[in-house]
XYZ file of C-alpha atoms in Angstrom:
765
model
C -86.302 -27.381 39.667
C -87.493 -24.890 42.302
C -85.821 -21.506 41.979
C -83.976 -20.630 45.193
C -83.312 -16.906 45.598
C -81.228 -15.287 48.279
C -81.281 -11.552 48.936
C -78.460 -9.949 50.893
C -78.994 -6.359 52.010
C -75.641 -4.878 51.161
C -75.880 -1.220 52.138
C -78.285 1.489 53.227
C -78.444 5.204 52.426
C -80.762 7.557 54.316
C -82.591 10.413 52.586
C -84.718 12.013 55.272
C -87.504 9.573 56.084
C -86.762 7.484 53.009
C -84.242 4.639 53.078
C -82.729 3.228 49.932
C -81.389 -0.340 49.951
C -79.123 -1.847 47.374
C -80.041 -5.530 47.209
C -78.166 -8.364 45.573
C -80.182 -11.231 44.066
C -78.626 -14.651 43.714
C -80.626 -17.016 41.528
C -80.142 -20.765 41.411
C -78.508 -22.615 38.587
C -80.400 -21.892 35.377
C -79.316 -23.541 32.177
C -75.900 -24.241 33.668
C -75.156 -20.634 34.696
C -75.608 -18.472 37.782
C -77.450 -15.221 37.299
C -76.696 -12.187 39.470
C -78.685 -9.003 39.350
C -78.742 -5.849 41.410
C -81.864 -3.888 42.312
C -82.728 -0.867 44.402
C -85.554 -0.870 46.926
C -86.813 2.365 48.436
C -88.667 1.953 51.698
C -90.389 4.405 53.989
C -92.789 4.324 56.894
C -95.697 3.906 54.479
C -93.964 1.223 52.441
C -91.860 -0.875 54.872
C -89.094 -3.026 53.503
C -90.631 -6.402 54.559
C -93.781 -5.550 52.610
C -91.777 -4.586 49.521
C -89.822 -7.821 49.724
C -93.031 -9.821 50.065
C -94.348 -8.267 46.828
C -91.207 -9.627 45.140
C -91.791 -13.137 46.504
C -89.118 -12.723 49.178
C -89.322 -13.109 52.945
C -87.107 -11.156 55.370
C -85.008 -12.846 58.021
C -86.710 -10.782 60.716
C -89.646 -8.415 61.189
C -87.445 -5.386 62.010
C -84.323 -4.303 60.067
C -83.720 -7.644 58.369
C -80.261 -8.479 57.141
C -81.293 -11.128 54.605
C -84.325 -12.158 52.611
C -85.077 -15.572 51.165
C -87.264 -16.795 48.374
C -90.646 -17.923 49.730
C -90.484 -21.043 47.583
C -87.293 -22.009 49.407
C -88.909 -21.423 52.798
C -92.033 -23.326 51.794
C -89.830 -26.181 50.567
C -87.985 -26.164 53.912
C -91.322 -26.103 55.727
C -92.447 -29.266 53.963
C -89.127 -30.973 54.739
C -89.519 -30.029 58.411
C -93.099 -31.253 58.370
C -92.146 -34.740 57.205
C -88.681 -35.190 58.764
C -88.753 -32.833 61.797
C -85.329 -31.522 60.775
C -84.285 -27.909 61.434
C -83.101 -25.356 58.884
C -79.472 -25.895 59.923
C -78.893 -28.678 57.430
C -80.399 -26.697 54.556
C -78.357 -23.605 55.483
C -75.118 -25.565 55.466
C -76.040 -27.300 52.221
C -76.748 -23.950 50.525
C -73.504 -22.473 51.802
C -71.430 -25.461 50.602
C -73.264 -25.498 47.273
C -72.529 -21.826 46.628
C -68.894 -22.266 47.655
C -68.656 -25.150 45.215
C -69.862 -22.767 42.512
C -67.235 -20.227 43.685
C -69.881 -17.856 45.070
C -68.726 -16.850 48.558
C -70.607 -14.526 50.931
C -68.491 -11.501 51.879
C -69.175 -9.390 54.949
C -68.819 -5.608 55.369
C -65.212 -6.151 56.469
C -64.398 -7.834 53.188
C -63.902 -11.278 54.771
C -65.916 -14.424 53.976
C -68.876 -15.145 56.284
C -68.030 -18.466 57.909
C -71.457 -19.513 59.173
C -73.151 -18.858 55.841
C -76.926 -18.641 56.169
C -77.209 -20.530 59.459
C -78.824 -17.939 61.750
C -80.560 -15.893 59.090
C -82.234 -18.860 57.396
C -83.362 -20.269 60.735
C -84.805 -16.905 61.741
C -86.581 -16.505 58.402
C -87.918 -20.073 58.597
C -89.257 -19.493 62.101
C -91.046 -16.253 61.225
C -92.319 -17.768 57.983
C -93.818 -20.673 59.954
C -95.461 -18.238 62.343
C -96.888 -16.171 59.497
C -98.199 -19.241 57.665
C -99.816 -20.484 60.874
C -101.423 -17.069 61.441
C -102.776 -17.030 57.893
C -104.174 -20.550 58.347
C -105.757 -19.513 61.637
C -107.282 -16.460 59.976
C -108.797 -18.554 57.190
C -110.122 -21.032 59.729
C -111.515 -18.128 61.766
C -113.414 -16.855 58.734
C -114.914 -20.296 58.178
C -115.813 -20.660 61.843
C -117.475 -17.234 61.941
C -119.697 -18.325 59.079
C -121.185 -21.060 61.248
C -124.147 -20.404 63.487
C -123.578 -20.761 67.230
C -125.909 -20.303 70.167
C -125.079 -18.473 73.358
C -124.507 -20.561 76.487
C -125.814 -19.919 79.972
C -123.709 -19.542 83.113
C -122.818 -22.654 85.104
C -124.396 -22.732 88.589
C -121.523 -24.917 89.846
C -118.841 -22.355 88.943
C -118.146 -21.235 92.513
C -117.680 -24.795 93.759
C -114.654 -25.697 91.638
C -111.488 -23.559 91.272
C -110.905 -24.557 87.657
C -114.264 -23.079 86.622
C -113.234 -19.488 87.346
C -109.982 -19.986 85.435
C -111.877 -21.495 82.491
C -114.230 -18.501 82.513
C -111.265 -16.099 82.375
C -109.861 -18.075 79.442
C -113.086 -17.544 77.517
C -114.574 -21.029 77.913
C -118.335 -21.471 78.112
C -119.433 -23.169 81.317
C -122.500 -25.348 81.554
C -125.357 -25.576 79.093
C -123.127 -25.477 76.040
C -125.180 -26.305 72.943
C -122.530 -26.615 70.240
C -119.138 -28.204 69.763
C -116.102 -25.940 69.880
C -114.928 -25.021 66.375
C -111.418 -26.331 67.072
C -112.752 -29.800 67.854
C -115.134 -29.798 64.910
C -112.432 -28.857 62.428
C -109.986 -31.335 64.028
C -112.184 -34.447 63.745
C -115.656 -34.151 62.195
C -116.158 -37.916 62.530
C -116.240 -37.451 66.303
C -117.750 -33.995 66.771
C -120.091 -33.387 63.849
C -123.739 -33.143 64.873
C -125.604 -36.468 64.871
C -129.287 -37.296 65.086
C -129.170 -39.999 67.753
C -126.947 -39.786 70.807
C -125.386 -42.709 72.629
C -125.840 -42.918 76.411
C -122.960 -43.792 78.724
C -124.116 -47.356 79.327
C -124.087 -48.070 75.564
C -120.610 -46.765 74.711
C -120.938 -42.930 74.568
C -120.905 -40.510 71.640
C -117.133 -40.029 71.439
C -114.031 -41.967 72.504
C -110.715 -40.373 73.386
C -107.408 -41.477 74.898
C -105.049 -39.744 77.351
C -101.427 -40.554 78.074
C -98.123 -38.912 79.022
C -94.594 -38.933 77.661
C -91.448 -37.941 79.537
C -89.179 -37.835 76.502
C -90.193 -34.334 75.411
C -88.144 -32.422 77.986
C -86.757 -28.886 77.824
C -83.462 -27.805 79.333
C -83.503 -24.906 81.768
C -80.265 -23.428 80.406
C -81.875 -23.029 76.957
C -83.720 -20.002 78.324
C -86.803 -18.305 76.994
C -87.760 -15.559 74.564
C -90.590 -12.995 74.465
C -94.022 -14.362 73.737
C -95.191 -14.249 70.132
C -98.586 -12.750 70.847
C -99.818 -12.855 67.260
C -99.768 -16.661 67.286
C -102.323 -18.405 69.473
C -101.607 -22.066 70.191
C -104.438 -24.391 69.180
C -103.545 -27.528 71.106
C -101.780 -26.471 74.316
C -104.021 -25.697 77.252
C -102.988 -23.061 79.752
C -100.653 -23.991 82.621
C -102.875 -21.810 84.786
C -105.818 -24.113 84.148
C -103.742 -27.194 85.003
C -102.687 -25.596 88.289
C -106.319 -24.730 89.021
C -107.218 -28.404 88.588
C -104.315 -29.304 90.871
C -105.693 -26.897 93.475
C -109.138 -28.509 93.157
C -107.577 -31.946 93.743
C -105.726 -30.718 96.821
C -108.844 -29.106 98.250
C -110.819 -32.277 97.578
C -108.149 -34.312 99.366
C -108.693 -32.198 102.489
C -112.394 -33.000 102.533
C -113.961 -36.219 103.701
C -114.226 -38.517 100.689
C -117.578 -39.687 99.468
C -118.684 -43.274 99.930
C -117.004 -45.414 97.294
C -119.580 -47.249 95.183
C -117.395 -48.447 92.333
C -117.914 -51.812 90.681
C -114.282 -52.740 91.341
C -113.282 -53.081 95.022
C -110.976 -50.355 96.232
C -108.325 -52.874 97.255
C -108.136 -54.198 93.686
C -107.764 -50.641 92.373
C -104.946 -50.010 94.847
C -103.207 -53.134 93.615
C -103.497 -51.911 90.011
C -102.228 -48.503 91.111
C -99.145 -49.980 92.755
C -98.327 -52.053 89.667
C -98.296 -49.052 87.289
C -95.749 -46.247 87.310
C -98.414 -43.864 86.000
C -100.493 -44.600 89.099
C -97.795 -43.254 91.415
C -97.623 -39.476 91.072
C -94.551 -39.395 93.310
C -92.657 -41.838 91.093
C -89.750 -39.876 89.615
C -89.660 -40.207 85.821
C -87.652 -37.047 85.040
C -85.083 -36.561 87.801
C -82.768 -33.606 88.280
C -83.167 -29.858 87.982
C -81.857 -29.423 84.452
C -85.371 -29.492 82.949
C -88.191 -26.997 83.432
C -90.648 -28.852 81.157
C -90.338 -32.569 81.852
C -92.783 -34.045 79.352
C -96.124 -33.822 77.580
C -99.601 -35.155 78.245
C -101.839 -35.489 75.190
C -105.482 -36.209 74.475
C -106.421 -37.736 71.102
C -109.687 -38.938 69.612
C -110.262 -42.523 68.554
C -108.950 -41.675 65.064
C -105.558 -40.735 66.622
C -106.111 -37.032 65.845
C -104.577 -34.868 68.610
C -107.065 -32.553 70.303
C -105.295 -31.037 73.331
C -101.837 -31.149 74.909
C -100.398 -29.828 78.162
C -96.913 -29.515 79.638
C -95.760 -31.842 82.411
C -93.694 -29.807 84.862
C -93.516 -32.275 87.768
C -91.133 -35.220 88.094
C -93.941 -37.775 88.062
C -97.105 -38.397 86.065
C -99.577 -36.828 88.439
C -103.300 -37.204 87.888
C -103.872 -33.455 87.524
C -102.660 -33.473 83.907
C -105.028 -36.176 82.672
C -107.958 -34.749 84.636
C -107.217 -31.228 83.346
C -107.274 -32.442 79.734
C -110.501 -34.362 80.331
C -112.207 -31.366 81.922
C -110.975 -29.051 79.160
C -112.436 -31.342 76.495
C -115.755 -31.743 78.308
C -116.051 -27.955 78.593
C -115.828 -27.660 74.810
C -118.555 -30.150 73.864
C -122.356 -29.811 74.288
C -123.940 -30.598 77.624
C -125.702 -33.655 76.196
C -122.632 -35.292 74.577
C -121.219 -38.348 76.385
C -117.578 -39.434 76.230
C -115.394 -42.448 77.016
C -111.897 -41.770 78.368
C -109.293 -44.485 77.778
C -106.298 -44.219 80.071
C -103.590 -46.610 81.300
C -104.837 -46.334 84.879
C -108.499 -45.592 84.201
C -109.543 -47.623 87.242
C -107.435 -45.389 89.516
C -108.720 -42.179 87.926
C -112.320 -43.422 88.142
C -111.859 -44.109 91.851
C -110.426 -40.593 92.389
C -113.402 -39.057 90.616
C -115.862 -41.248 92.543
C -114.327 -40.403 95.941
C -113.723 -36.675 95.538
C -116.011 -35.506 92.712
C -113.410 -33.191 91.145
C -115.134 -33.176 87.751
C -118.450 -31.801 88.890
C -121.814 -33.588 88.634
C -122.471 -32.546 85.030
C -119.216 -33.927 83.611
C -119.177 -36.965 85.885
C -122.597 -38.090 84.661
C -121.468 -37.965 81.012
C -118.082 -39.662 81.332
C -117.060 -43.326 81.211
C -113.562 -44.610 82.046
C -111.835 -47.547 80.346
C -108.266 -48.816 80.262
C -106.316 -48.780 77.005
C -106.407 -52.132 75.210
C -102.695 -52.935 75.426
C -102.330 -51.774 79.034
C -105.448 -53.534 80.293
C -103.607 -56.882 80.417
C -101.385 -55.520 83.183
C -104.442 -54.982 85.422
C -106.075 -57.433 87.777
C -108.600 -59.777 86.182
C -111.415 -58.251 88.226
C -110.401 -54.851 86.863
C -110.213 -56.188 83.300
C -113.786 -57.473 83.442
C -115.110 -53.995 84.221
C -112.594 -51.665 82.511
C -111.066 -53.512 79.527
C -112.407 -52.049 76.243
C -112.944 -55.486 74.705
C -115.475 -56.277 77.455
C -117.237 -52.893 77.346
C -120.573 -52.572 75.591
C -120.498 -50.071 72.719
C -116.748 -49.447 72.480
C -116.283 -51.399 69.274
C -112.626 -51.798 68.331
C -111.411 -48.566 69.894
C -108.050 -49.432 71.453
C -107.090 -46.197 73.240
C -103.457 -46.396 72.069
C -103.618 -43.408 69.723
C -101.434 -41.278 72.000
C -98.596 -43.762 71.597
C -98.846 -43.323 67.832
C -98.749 -39.534 68.295
C -95.507 -39.839 70.274
C -94.112 -41.891 67.409
C -94.878 -39.053 64.994
C -93.204 -36.483 67.265
C -90.186 -38.525 68.350
C -87.770 -36.780 65.976
C -88.439 -33.447 67.680
C -87.114 -34.633 71.060
C -83.394 -33.822 70.551
C -84.149 -30.633 68.609
C -86.491 -28.961 71.089
C -84.483 -29.556 74.254
C -82.115 -26.728 73.415
C -84.407 -24.071 71.883
C -86.164 -21.225 73.652
C -89.006 -22.440 75.832
C -91.649 -20.372 74.032
C -90.307 -21.477 70.668
C -90.534 -25.110 71.804
C -94.244 -24.686 72.513
C -94.729 -22.939 69.181
C -92.902 -25.619 67.185
C -94.694 -28.436 69.019
C -98.046 -26.786 68.371
C -97.243 -26.370 64.667
C -96.026 -29.961 64.294
C -99.021 -31.335 66.187
C -101.207 -29.281 63.864
C -99.482 -30.823 60.855
C -100.055 -34.302 62.255
C -103.726 -33.456 62.850
C -104.097 -32.096 59.296
C -102.579 -35.251 57.794
C -104.835 -37.506 59.831
C -107.875 -35.382 58.960
C -107.041 -35.654 55.264
C -106.814 -39.440 55.626
C -110.054 -39.913 57.571
C -111.908 -41.397 54.610
C -109.052 -43.851 54.035
C -109.025 -44.667 57.770
C -112.733 -45.510 57.645
C -112.254 -47.623 54.530
C -109.386 -49.573 56.126
C -111.352 -50.070 59.305
C -114.372 -51.409 57.373
C -112.090 -53.956 55.723
C -110.454 -54.911 59.029
C -113.824 -55.332 60.757
C -115.064 -57.557 57.937
C -111.966 -59.774 58.145
C -112.127 -60.062 61.931
C -115.809 -60.905 61.891
C -115.450 -63.584 59.188
C -112.545 -65.233 60.987
C -114.375 -65.184 64.352
C -117.513 -66.716 62.820
C -115.485 -69.431 61.107
C -113.736 -70.395 64.357
C -116.979 -70.168 66.319
C -118.754 -72.516 63.920
C -115.847 -74.934 64.188
C -116.036 -74.947 67.998
C -119.537 -76.456 68.006
C -120.898 -74.040 70.639
C -123.826 -71.711 70.119
C -123.654 -67.991 70.828
C -126.468 -68.228 73.381
C -124.614 -70.973 75.257
C -121.384 -68.972 75.277
C -123.142 -65.818 76.504
C -124.622 -67.794 79.393
C -121.192 -69.195 80.261
C -119.713 -65.677 80.206
C -122.390 -64.444 82.625
C -121.639 -67.378 84.906
C -117.905 -66.674 84.729
C -118.458 -62.998 85.556
C -120.727 -63.868 88.477
C -118.353 -66.444 89.937
C -115.119 -64.527 89.542
C -116.383 -61.122 90.583
C -118.223 -62.385 93.638
C -115.260 -64.382 94.949
C -112.721 -61.709 94.149
C -114.953 -59.071 95.707
C -114.980 -60.926 99.010
C -111.262 -61.680 98.870
C -109.997 -58.418 97.382
C -108.242 -57.385 100.588
C -107.340 -60.952 101.522
C -103.738 -61.844 102.329
C -102.175 -59.408 99.873
C -99.299 -58.355 102.107
C -98.910 -61.791 103.670
C -98.733 -63.557 100.313
C -96.044 -61.241 99.014
C -94.076 -61.659 102.242
C -94.334 -65.425 101.844
C -93.151 -65.140 98.237
C -90.163 -63.075 99.374
C -89.333 -65.622 102.075
C -89.576 -68.427 99.533
C -87.144 -66.576 97.263
C -84.711 -66.371 100.163
C -85.183 -70.066 100.977
C -84.450 -70.936 97.344
C -81.272 -68.840 97.375
C -80.134 -70.496 100.607
C -80.780 -73.937 99.122
C -78.594 -73.080 96.136
C -75.852 -71.927 98.491
C -76.156 -75.173 100.475
C -75.839 -77.219 97.280
C -72.731 -75.319 96.183
C -71.166 -75.616 99.649
C -71.790 -79.370 99.800
C -70.198 -79.735 96.364
C -67.161 -77.769 97.542
C -66.837 -79.999 100.632
C -66.909 -83.134 98.495
C -64.338 -81.802 96.040
C -62.263 -79.547 98.305
C -59.064 -80.152 100.330
C -59.192 -81.331 103.944
C -57.826 -78.026 105.233
C -60.832 -76.075 104.007
C -63.531 -78.532 105.159
C -63.759 -77.074 108.669
C -64.621 -73.584 107.418
C -66.989 -74.899 104.782
C -68.780 -77.159 107.270
C -69.278 -74.209 109.633
C -70.703 -72.207 106.755
C -72.927 -75.145 105.807
C -74.339 -75.323 109.350
C -75.121 -71.583 109.222
C -76.868 -71.960 105.880
C -78.983 -74.886 107.094
C -79.921 -72.960 110.221
C -80.893 -70.011 108.056
C -82.966 -72.288 105.822
C -84.767 -73.731 108.837
C -85.462 -70.295 110.259
C -86.768 -68.841 106.971
C -88.944 -71.907 106.343
C -90.396 -71.646 109.835
C -91.160 -67.942 109.328
C -92.911 -68.704 106.046
C -94.912 -71.544 107.614
C -95.866 -69.354 110.578
C -97.075 -66.572 108.305
C -98.728 -69.136 106.062
C -100.625 -70.633 109.014
C -102.134 -67.262 109.952
C -104.054 -67.095 106.668
C -107.642 -68.136 107.217
C -108.901 -68.831 103.704
C -112.046 -70.959 104.186
C -113.861 -68.245 106.139
C -113.445 -65.904 103.169
C -113.979 -68.589 100.508
C -116.968 -70.658 101.705
C -117.160 -72.450 98.372
C -113.688 -73.932 98.968
C -114.465 -75.263 102.438
C -115.357 -78.689 101.062
C -111.749 -79.169 99.934
C -110.307 -78.416 103.337
C -108.265 -75.486 104.650
C -104.915 -76.734 103.351
C -106.159 -77.043 99.773
C -107.794 -73.614 99.973
C -104.578 -72.001 101.207
C -102.556 -73.651 98.480
C -105.088 -72.574 95.841
C -104.991 -68.931 96.904
C -101.199 -69.113 96.981
C -101.346 -70.429 93.413
C -103.610 -67.581 92.351
C -101.236 -64.988 93.746
C -98.261 -66.777 92.182
C -100.002 -66.508 88.802
C -100.480 -62.772 89.274
C -96.772 -62.380 90.039
C -95.913 -64.343 86.885
C -98.356 -62.233 84.856
C -96.764 -58.950 85.912
C -93.228 -60.192 85.238
C -94.111 -61.793 81.921
C -95.815 -58.581 80.757
C -92.582 -56.663 81.297
C -90.535 -59.274 79.432
C -92.970 -59.314 76.512
C -92.659 -55.531 76.145
C -88.866 -55.884 76.075
C -89.001 -58.656 73.474
C -91.367 -56.593 71.347
C -88.986 -53.640 71.592
C -86.058 -55.751 70.402
C -88.045 -57.455 67.627
C -89.820 -54.300 66.435
C -87.727 -54.044 63.229
C -88.967 -57.449 62.030
C -90.734 -57.015 58.715
C -89.612 -53.405 58.430
C -91.560 -52.160 61.460
C -89.783 -49.744 63.792
C -86.170 -48.698 64.104
C -83.620 -51.549 64.297
C -81.839 -51.841 67.653
C -79.157 -54.399 66.798
C -75.719 -53.157 67.778
C -76.954 -50.019 69.542
C -76.505 -49.070 73.190
C -80.236 -49.395 73.736
C -80.074 -52.963 72.421
C -77.285 -53.857 74.862
C -79.110 -52.155 77.717
C -82.284 -54.167 77.045
C -80.350 -57.432 76.798
C -78.534 -56.785 80.084
C -81.778 -55.820 81.824
C -83.524 -58.944 80.526
C -80.630 -61.122 81.663
C -80.788 -59.686 85.178
C -84.547 -60.156 85.476
C -84.726 -63.650 83.976
C -83.928 -65.514 87.262
C -86.763 -63.725 89.082
C -89.208 -64.701 86.328
C -88.021 -68.318 86.316
C -88.297 -68.498 90.113
C -91.873 -67.196 89.920
C -92.785 -69.765 87.225
C -91.090 -72.566 89.168
C -92.992 -71.624 92.333
C -96.235 -71.604 90.339
C -95.585 -75.060 88.903
C -94.586 -76.448 92.322
C -97.836 -75.214 93.845
C -99.717 -76.670 90.890
C -98.088 -80.073 91.428
C -98.894 -79.934 95.147
C -102.554 -79.200 94.425
C -102.740 -82.010 91.869
C -101.390 -84.459 94.449
C -103.863 -83.253 97.061
C -106.762 -83.799 94.635
C -105.597 -87.379 94.100
C -105.559 -87.975 97.848
C -108.967 -86.312 98.270
C -110.390 -88.188 95.259
C -111.987 -84.923 94.092
C -111.853 -82.747 91.003
C -110.916 -79.126 90.557
C -110.093 -77.314 87.259
C -106.449 -76.480 87.836
C -104.628 -74.246 85.323
C -101.963 -75.523 82.966
C -98.313 -75.817 83.906
C -96.329 -72.854 82.579
C -93.111 -73.223 80.557
C -90.028 -71.294 81.630
C -89.266 -70.131 78.080
C -90.607 -66.668 77.315
C -91.281 -67.515 73.651
C -93.645 -70.356 74.613
C -95.397 -68.142 77.138
C -95.892 -65.563 74.398
C -97.205 -67.941 71.733
C -98.857 -71.076 73.139
C -99.658 -70.119 76.739
C -100.630 -66.438 76.492
C -104.369 -67.009 77.002
C -103.819 -69.630 79.706
C -101.634 -67.234 81.669
C -104.426 -64.647 81.833
C -107.029 -67.095 83.122
C -108.149 -66.715 86.734
C -109.822 -70.004 87.677
C -110.071 -69.804 91.439
C -113.851 -69.853 91.912
C -116.019 -72.961 92.062
C -119.511 -73.749 93.301
C -119.573 -77.221 94.914
C -123.321 -77.521 94.428
C -123.096 -77.055 90.655
C -119.711 -78.686 90.300
C -117.119 -77.697 87.772
C -118.585 -75.210 85.299
C -117.854 -75.685 81.575
C -116.144 -72.284 81.346
C -113.629 -73.517 83.930
C -112.849 -76.949 82.553
C -113.331 -76.576 78.790
C -110.736 -74.418 76.911
C -112.997 -74.334 73.852
C -115.669 -72.594 75.939
C -113.220 -69.884 76.975
C -112.051 -69.479 73.381
C -115.676 -69.297 72.247
C -116.428 -66.577 74.802
C -113.524 -64.571 73.399
C -114.882 -65.020 69.860
C -118.328 -63.839 70.942
C -116.766 -60.685 72.356
C -114.969 -60.135 69.040
C -118.245 -60.500 67.134
C -119.993 -58.038 69.460
C -117.214 -55.474 69.148
C -117.096 -55.868 65.352
C -120.827 -55.265 65.096
C -120.543 -52.167 67.289
C -117.554 -50.928 65.292
C -119.420 -51.386 62.011
C -122.398 -49.345 63.238
C -120.107 -46.600 64.559
C -118.221 -46.481 61.256
C -121.488 -45.991 59.370
C -122.310 -43.061 61.635
C -118.840 -41.558 61.251
C -118.996 -41.926 57.471
C -122.259 -40.000 57.391
C -120.901 -37.309 59.727
C -117.798 -36.853 57.570
C -119.954 -36.463 54.467
C -122.154 -33.868 56.181
C -119.097 -31.938 57.387
C -117.482 -31.836 53.951
C -120.751 -30.745 52.336
C -121.326 -27.941 54.815
C -117.694 -26.777 54.780
C -117.654 -26.639 50.992
C -120.765 -24.439 51.045
C -119.159 -22.107 53.587
C -115.908 -21.866 51.602
C -117.763 -21.110 48.359
C -119.756 -18.412 50.122
C -116.555 -16.851 51.481
C -114.885 -16.918 48.071
C -117.760 -14.857 46.707
C -117.154 -12.107 49.267
C -114.764 -9.184 48.910
C -111.182 -10.494 48.782
C -110.020 -7.840 51.244
C -112.092 -9.476 53.970
C -110.033 -12.654 53.705
C -106.756 -11.013 54.794
C -105.620 -9.349 58.024
C -105.523 -5.596 58.206
C -102.315 -3.605 57.604
C -101.906 -2.906 61.316
C -101.749 -6.569 62.331
C -98.723 -7.208 64.576
C -96.636 -10.359 64.261
């Protein structure tokens, strides 16, 4: 049992410059009895009371004139509880107070009355200062290890005057341009990513490192919680300066005032705009944290591919503006060598890549070493054209990196959300930095296990893919050729038609929704006329005439807008089928995109409700959140069913037209209206985009044969598994080299004078 000691400073007597304190020790239960003992401590300016208490294994409740002192074992025990449960010291303080009252040991104040709050404030204060001191000691030890490493000096960056964030980075002590070594913080955070390697990976082959960026608007801070003086002795490791973020924002605004460069991206700008409009993260003006009760409205984090957090910044605006992600990316690139390449995985990577390509806010050096990809889970919400070029499973060299590590970081920090909304603003940053550091330390300690698990997962995926590929009867060479043909056909057609009919098609879809609603009203009115009394027929018949007139008008508007679409001129390959078939086919393609976006939202909601299955996640049954999700799903179900019904109606129309034309075209499958079937049996079919065809070559196998499409997917899995295996071998070697070198440095430091390992007596906390 850990001994828990409490020290209460009972009185003070002054003798010139010497102060004498009578201190009461309360030991925990030992052999069934409580032990009290009284001791005298004499302190002076040369021997301060906190230092005397520390020699006794006690820690004061404050740095100046403390009222209580607590056993360091108790504070270390509380620190470990906080590390794993994110709970504050309030619960422990109340438990200690109730425990001592149960043993008939009651705290008495100077007025002779019991102290009602027990150890609430004093234990929290001691725990906070103890955390700060432990963090400072850990930083000092890390600083000693870092100083033992050799580092080269870096030259000045010739582009510094061109970008506002460069001058701010220089003031913050960051090397600009020509950096030859990795920053010590990054190296100690994840050696598998940042340890020196012999061969470097160019951008076109997957880059040297992979990292993910994402925001969270749950970690807010209330304005009325106030702030406290800065704790200057503690330097945050993960939070980047708000000044730097604002400098990046200024650079973006200045770039927006200039004429943009010619866009030469592989994805048409119209497709990127469509992806931007379909994501809330793409709209910086979208309000995610409304009201004025918060000064900090969220966090934006950057993690490596092993989920280890590297940098974090505060979100102070009401929307997820691009300045936060770009600031984190620039800050990381400034702390790695000039030759190191990096892949950034972000929910709206296509939008960010377009911003960088148009305005050049990163600078030529960083831009040449950076590759953008969408996160694996979020890539399915993008257009198919965008997926081909930005999805990580289609990118050469990315292996099985999914880019969802930030989501797992938010899961580790979720318990801090209610606690940190009501603390001082500076203390919130401090506690977040400490907890993020704990998460990073745990993940660093488990790196070898992570690599071992990933080796096993890669082996299982590869064996399963090879077994299914052999069963399909297709060769890898054949499937690669079909994939190249699919890319060529779909990208060329979509590139020509990227800006085609977007607004008109959505207007037609809206008009069709209105026509469907009017038809339902007509059906109900006719039923009422047949079953109603004679006295009400006149009013109902007048209403029926109005509804039929409205239906005629809306149908005419849709047909008029529909007739203005000139598809064959933009799709020459479809001209052989006639203009009507081409229009219907493009309408079907857009209807599928509408279904895709709505199904994606429903699947996320179903996953949220079912997350407790098998013990994963927090159960929602019976909670307000559960009822909210069910109500939201119920409201949105008719819109999804209407979209699926419209898709199937267009599909039936096209099938009938092919019969009349006596021609063939690989139409997609009919979609079920049940979300469970869409999730299980029709998930791959829903993502297919089969709109392109070359009449000269006829129907390609990748369009008509589902086994070809499945085989192409298996080939991609095999390629990514092979890349992941090679990257894991490199990371295993880098981790071994890091541990070997660090152990040599630590042994060398242990042989030095012990006094060099501790801060001087004049260090201020």
